[in-house]
């Protein structure tokens, strides 16, 4: 069921709440663009009008929903993102940088909520038409430090960020477990450091990966 992905590449940035994904993805996109790459920066849940609407529903602290309904909302946003944004950009040969993607569902809904990982993997495959990331940067930070950053930025909560610390610890352990299972694709970066140091490491990983891709083609 592999999607027709064209000549582009899909890079994803993952990690717990407040790990610094958005900060890193923006800086990386700027530097890679300056280096001559055609970069498409996007995010989940969101990236399309439908995705943005679904995002506000799934994160709304006033709404109650089951863990599977939460999952279906993330998957619906992903399916729209893949079809309307990721595949067209990849077919156009762009370097697509997505702030969150399939690993977030495994970490949050699988490890965090306790839903069946096998089923989540199958649903991810369906929602993405088999489009998997070429490279993933996992920003690793303790949940306490990540949540302190998001709470310092804003007192407004959301359904998932407001979950208890035990949930965020399971998510963090889940991301680490995914990285150890797929060390070739998922590269871990210590995100507890200054944003500049995180960027330096991430850029080195991406450049090394791009060099390998060029020499293989
Ligand atoms: N979710 C998502 C699921 O449960 N399942 C899914 O399938 C998907 C796709 C998304 C929520 O949905 C969940 C995960 C999330 O809980 P969101 O608003 O996108 O909601 O949440 P986050 O992705 O966690 O976004 P945040 O903005 O909260 O965190 P980021 O992007 O990791 O962090 P960032 O860059 O915005 O930085 C946060 C703060 O820290 C500072 C920044 O300036 C900012 O103030 N900062 C640093 N400070 C010190 N040192 C650094 N290195 C720093 N980097 C950033």
Short mmCIF file of C-alpha atoms and ligand atoms in Angstrom, two decimals:
data_model
loop_
_atom_site.label_atom_id
_atom_site.label_comp_id
_atom_site.label_asym_id
_atom_site.label_seq_id
_atom_site.Cartn_x
_atom_site.Cartn_y
_atom_site.Cartn_z
CA UNK A 1 0.00 0.00 0.00
CA UNK A 2 3.02 2.30 -0.42
CA UNK A 3 1.92 5.79 -1.41
CA UNK A 4 3.17 7.38 -4.65
CA UNK A 5 5.63 9.65 -2.95
CA UNK A 6 7.70 11.06 -5.80
CA UNK A 7 11.25 12.28 -5.33
CA UNK A 8 10.83 14.35 -2.18
CA UNK A 9 11.70 13.33 1.37
CA UNK A 10 9.64 13.34 4.54
CA UNK A 11 11.36 14.43 7.74
CA UNK A 12 9.38 14.44 10.97
CA UNK A 13 10.06 16.04 14.33
CA UNK A 14 8.61 14.24 17.34
CA UNK A 15 8.68 14.42 21.11
CA UNK A 16 6.61 15.18 24.19
CA UNK A 17 4.78 18.43 24.89
CA UNK A 18 7.17 21.37 25.16
CA UNK A 19 10.18 19.46 23.81
CA UNK A 20 10.87 22.35 21.39
CA UNK A 21 9.65 20.74 18.16
CA UNK A 22 8.08 23.86 16.68
CA UNK A 23 11.11 25.99 17.57
CA UNK A 24 13.47 23.46 16.00
CA UNK A 25 11.34 22.78 12.90
CA UNK A 26 11.16 26.52 12.08
CA UNK A 27 14.92 27.05 12.48
CA UNK A 28 15.75 23.90 10.53
CA UNK A 29 13.44 24.95 7.71
CA UNK A 30 15.15 28.36 7.52
CA UNK A 31 18.66 26.89 7.44
CA UNK A 32 17.81 24.16 4.93
CA UNK A 33 16.08 26.71 2.70
CA UNK A 34 19.13 28.98 2.92
CA UNK A 35 21.25 25.97 1.90
CA UNK A 36 19.21 25.70 -1.31
CA UNK A 37 16.62 23.04 -0.46
CA UNK A 38 12.99 23.48 -1.36
CA UNK A 39 11.47 23.01 2.09
CA UNK A 40 7.80 22.60 2.98
CA UNK A 41 7.19 23.13 6.71
CA UNK A 42 3.94 21.72 8.09
CA UNK A 43 2.47 20.27 11.30
CA UNK A 44 -0.05 17.90 12.89
CA UNK A 45 -2.73 18.03 13.93
CA UNK A 46 -3.31 20.72 11.33
CA UNK A 47 -1.68 21.58 8.04
CA UNK A 48 -5.04 21.84 6.24
CA UNK A 49 -8.22 23.77 7.01
CA UNK A 50 -9.96 20.54 7.98
CA UNK A 51 -6.94 19.52 10.08
CA UNK A 52 -6.99 22.86 11.88
CA UNK A 53 -10.69 22.46 12.70
CA UNK A 54 -10.12 18.87 13.90
CA UNK A 55 -7.18 20.11 15.99
CA UNK A 56 -9.36 22.59 17.85
CA UNK A 57 -11.91 19.82 18.55
CA UNK A 58 -9.47 17.18 19.74
CA UNK A 59 -7.56 19.60 22.00
CA UNK A 60 -10.63 21.42 23.39
CA UNK A 61 -10.56 20.97 27.20
CA UNK A 62 -14.34 21.44 27.34
CA UNK A 63 -15.01 18.34 25.21
CA UNK A 64 -15.08 14.83 26.59
CA UNK A 65 -14.41 11.92 24.26
CA UNK A 66 -13.26 8.32 24.44
CA UNK A 67 -9.65 7.46 23.69
CA UNK A 68 -10.68 5.86 20.38
CA UNK A 69 -12.68 8.93 19.32
CA UNK A 70 -9.60 11.03 20.11
CA UNK A 71 -7.56 8.65 17.96
CA UNK A 72 -9.98 8.83 15.01
CA UNK A 73 -9.84 12.63 15.10
CA UNK A 74 -6.02 12.61 14.91
CA UNK A 75 -6.20 10.01 12.11
CA UNK A 76 -8.76 12.01 10.15
CA UNK A 77 -6.53 15.10 10.41
CA UNK A 78 -3.57 12.95 9.26
CA UNK A 79 -5.42 11.48 6.28
CA UNK A 80 -6.34 14.98 5.11
CA UNK A 81 -2.77 16.19 5.69
CA UNK A 82 -1.25 13.30 3.71
CA UNK A 83 -3.64 13.64 0.79
CA UNK A 84 -3.75 17.43 0.50
CA UNK A 85 -0.29 18.49 1.66
CA UNK A 86 2.35 15.78 2.09
CA UNK A 87 1.90 13.76 -1.09
CA UNK A 88 1.64 16.78 -3.42
CA UNK A 89 4.75 18.35 -1.83
CA UNK A 90 6.69 15.07 -2.06
CA UNK A 91 5.65 14.58 -5.67
CA UNK A 92 6.92 18.11 -6.38
CA UNK A 93 10.31 16.96 -5.00
CA UNK A 94 10.19 19.03 -1.81
CA UNK A 95 11.89 18.33 1.48
CA UNK A 96 8.87 18.11 3.75
CA UNK A 97 9.36 18.84 7.43
CA UNK A 98 6.40 17.84 9.59
CA UNK A 99 6.09 18.87 13.24
CA UNK A 100 4.55 15.57 14.53
CA UNK A 101 3.25 12.62 12.50
CA UNK A 102 2.52 8.90 12.99
CA UNK A 103 4.87 8.31 15.94
CA UNK A 104 2.84 10.79 18.01
CA UNK A 105 -0.21 8.51 17.73
CA UNK A 106 1.81 5.48 18.85
CA UNK A 107 3.37 7.39 21.76
CA UNK A 108 0.27 9.30 22.99
CA UNK A 109 -2.65 7.02 22.14
CA UNK A 110 -0.66 3.76 22.32
CA UNK A 111 1.78 4.12 25.21
CA UNK A 112 0.01 7.09 26.86
CA UNK A 113 -3.65 6.03 26.66
CA UNK A 114 -2.90 2.30 26.56
CA UNK A 115 -4.61 1.53 23.22
CA UNK A 116 -3.49 -1.49 21.22
CA UNK A 117 -0.26 -0.65 19.39
CA UNK A 118 -0.78 -3.19 16.60
CA UNK A 119 -4.16 -1.73 15.77
CA UNK A 120 -2.79 1.82 15.90
CA UNK A 121 0.01 0.86 13.51
CA UNK A 122 -2.55 -0.60 11.07
CA UNK A 123 -4.72 2.52 11.34
CA UNK A 124 -1.68 4.75 10.78
CA UNK A 125 -0.96 2.76 7.61
CA UNK A 126 -4.53 3.25 6.41
CA UNK A 127 -4.62 6.96 7.23
CA UNK A 128 -1.30 7.63 5.51
CA UNK A 129 -1.72 5.24 2.55
CA UNK A 130 1.57 3.77 3.73
CA UNK A 131 3.52 7.04 3.70
CA UNK A 132 6.22 6.62 6.33
CA UNK A 133 8.86 9.19 7.32
CA UNK A 134 12.34 8.91 5.80
CA UNK A 135 13.95 10.41 8.88
CA UNK A 136 12.61 11.34 12.31
CA UNK A 137 14.22 13.59 14.89
CA UNK A 138 13.04 12.68 18.37
CA UNK A 139 13.47 15.57 20.80
CA UNK A 140 13.96 13.89 24.13
CA UNK A 141 13.25 15.83 27.32
CA UNK A 142 11.82 14.88 30.70
CA UNK A 143 8.05 15.45 30.82
CA UNK A 144 8.52 17.73 33.84
CA UNK A 145 10.88 20.03 31.92
CA UNK A 146 8.77 19.99 28.74
CA UNK A 147 5.54 20.80 30.58
CA UNK A 148 7.31 23.57 32.54
CA UNK A 149 8.20 25.19 29.20
CA UNK A 150 4.65 25.05 27.82
CA UNK A 151 3.19 26.33 31.12
CA UNK A 152 5.70 29.19 31.26
CA UNK A 153 4.58 30.20 27.76
CA UNK A 154 0.82 30.11 28.41
CA UNK A 155 -1.62 29.26 31.19
CA UNK A 156 -4.20 28.06 28.62
CA UNK A 157 -4.37 24.27 28.73
CA UNK A 158 -5.54 21.66 26.24
CA UNK A 159 -7.11 18.20 26.62
CA UNK A 160 -3.85 16.33 26.11
CA UNK A 161 -1.28 18.72 27.58
CA UNK A 162 -3.39 18.83 30.77
CA UNK A 163 -3.30 15.05 31.27
CA UNK A 164 -1.49 13.95 34.43
CA UNK A 165 2.27 13.54 34.74
CA UNK A 166 2.02 9.74 34.71
CA UNK A 167 0.48 9.97 31.21
CA UNK A 168 3.29 12.22 29.95
CA UNK A 169 5.85 9.83 31.48
CA UNK A 170 4.33 6.92 29.55
CA UNK A 171 4.42 9.02 26.37
CA UNK A 172 8.10 9.83 26.94
CA UNK A 173 8.92 6.15 27.59
CA UNK A 174 6.92 5.27 24.48
CA UNK A 175 8.92 7.61 22.25
CA UNK A 176 12.15 6.14 23.63
CA UNK A 177 10.93 2.65 22.97
CA UNK A 178 9.95 3.51 19.38
CA UNK A 179 13.43 5.02 18.86
CA UNK A 180 15.17 1.91 20.15
CA UNK A 181 13.05 -0.30 17.86
CA UNK A 182 13.83 1.78 14.77
CA UNK A 183 17.20 3.41 15.43
CA UNK A 184 17.93 3.73 11.71
CA UNK A 185 15.01 6.11 11.12
CA UNK A 186 14.47 7.72 14.54
CA UNK A 187 17.44 9.76 15.78
CA UNK A 188 17.27 11.04 19.32
CA UNK A 189 18.43 14.55 20.20
CA UNK A 190 18.87 15.73 23.80
CA UNK A 191 16.28 18.52 23.90
CA UNK A 192 17.00 19.66 27.47
CA UNK A 193 19.77 21.95 26.17
CA UNK A 194 19.69 25.46 24.66
CA UNK A 195 17.74 25.76 21.41
CA UNK A 196 21.00 26.60 19.57
CA UNK A 197 22.65 23.35 20.69
CA UNK A 198 19.58 21.32 19.78
CA UNK A 199 19.60 22.94 16.32
CA UNK A 200 23.31 22.22 15.78
CA UNK A 201 22.84 18.50 16.53
CA UNK A 202 19.67 18.24 14.47
CA UNK A 203 21.24 19.97 11.47
CA UNK A 204 24.23 17.65 11.61
CA UNK A 205 21.95 14.59 11.59
CA UNK A 206 19.88 15.93 8.69
CA UNK A 207 22.91 16.97 6.62
CA UNK A 208 24.57 13.61 7.16
CA UNK A 209 21.36 11.86 6.12
CA UNK A 210 21.00 14.11 3.03
CA UNK A 211 24.62 13.34 2.03
CA UNK A 212 23.91 9.60 2.31
CA UNK A 213 20.77 9.98 0.22
CA UNK A 214 22.65 11.92 -2.48
CA UNK A 215 25.43 9.37 -2.72
CA UNK A 216 22.91 6.50 -2.88
CA UNK A 217 21.02 8.07 -5.81
N1 LIG B 1 -1.10 14.46 19.75
C1 LIG B 1 -0.72 14.84 18.48
C2 LIG B 1 -1.57 13.17 20.01
O1 LIG B 1 -1.97 12.87 21.14
N2 LIG B 1 -1.63 12.27 18.98
C3 LIG B 1 -1.27 12.61 17.69
O2 LIG B 1 -1.34 11.74 16.79
C4 LIG B 1 -0.79 13.94 17.44
C5 LIG B 1 -0.37 14.34 16.05
C6 LIG B 1 -0.69 18.65 19.94
C7 LIG B 1 -1.10 17.73 21.05
O3 LIG B 1 -1.70 16.62 20.44
C8 LIG B 1 -1.05 15.44 20.85
C9 LIG B 1 0.32 15.86 21.28
C10 LIG B 1 0.11 17.24 21.84
O4 LIG B 1 -0.25 17.12 23.20
P1 LIG B 1 0.47 20.91 20.13
O5 LIG B 1 0.02 22.24 20.55
O6 LIG B 1 0.95 20.72 18.76
O7 LIG B 1 -0.69 19.91 20.44
O8 LIG B 1 1.49 20.40 21.22
P2 LIG B 1 3.01 20.31 21.10
O9 LIG B 1 3.37 19.63 19.83
O10 LIG B 1 3.53 19.69 22.33
O11 LIG B 1 3.45 21.80 20.96
P3 LIG B 1 4.11 22.67 21.98
O12 LIG B 1 4.17 24.03 21.35
O13 LIG B 1 3.45 22.55 23.29
O14 LIG B 1 5.57 22.07 22.11
P4 LIG B 1 6.80 22.09 21.14
O15 LIG B 1 6.45 22.40 19.74
O16 LIG B 1 7.54 20.85 21.38
O17 LIG B 1 7.66 23.26 21.76
P5 LIG B 1 7.88 24.76 21.26
O18 LIG B 1 8.96 24.81 20.25
O19 LIG B 1 6.57 25.37 20.92
O20 LIG B 1 8.46 25.36 22.60
C11 LIG B 1 7.70 25.45 23.78
C12 LIG B 1 8.26 26.60 24.63
O21 LIG B 1 9.58 26.28 25.01
C13 LIG B 1 10.51 27.23 24.47
C14 LIG B 1 9.78 27.95 23.36
O22 LIG B 1 10.26 29.26 23.18
C15 LIG B 1 8.34 27.93 23.86
O23 LIG B 1 8.12 28.97 24.76
N3 LIG B 1 11.66 26.45 24.00
C16 LIG B 1 12.79 26.31 24.70
N4 LIG B 1 13.17 26.79 25.89
C17 LIG B 1 14.42 26.43 26.34
N5 LIG B 1 15.27 25.64 25.64
C18 LIG B 1 14.93 25.15 24.44
N6 LIG B 1 15.77 24.34 23.77
C19 LIG B 1 13.63 25.48 23.93
N7 LIG B 1 12.97 25.15 22.78
C20 LIG B 1 11.76 25.74 22.86
#
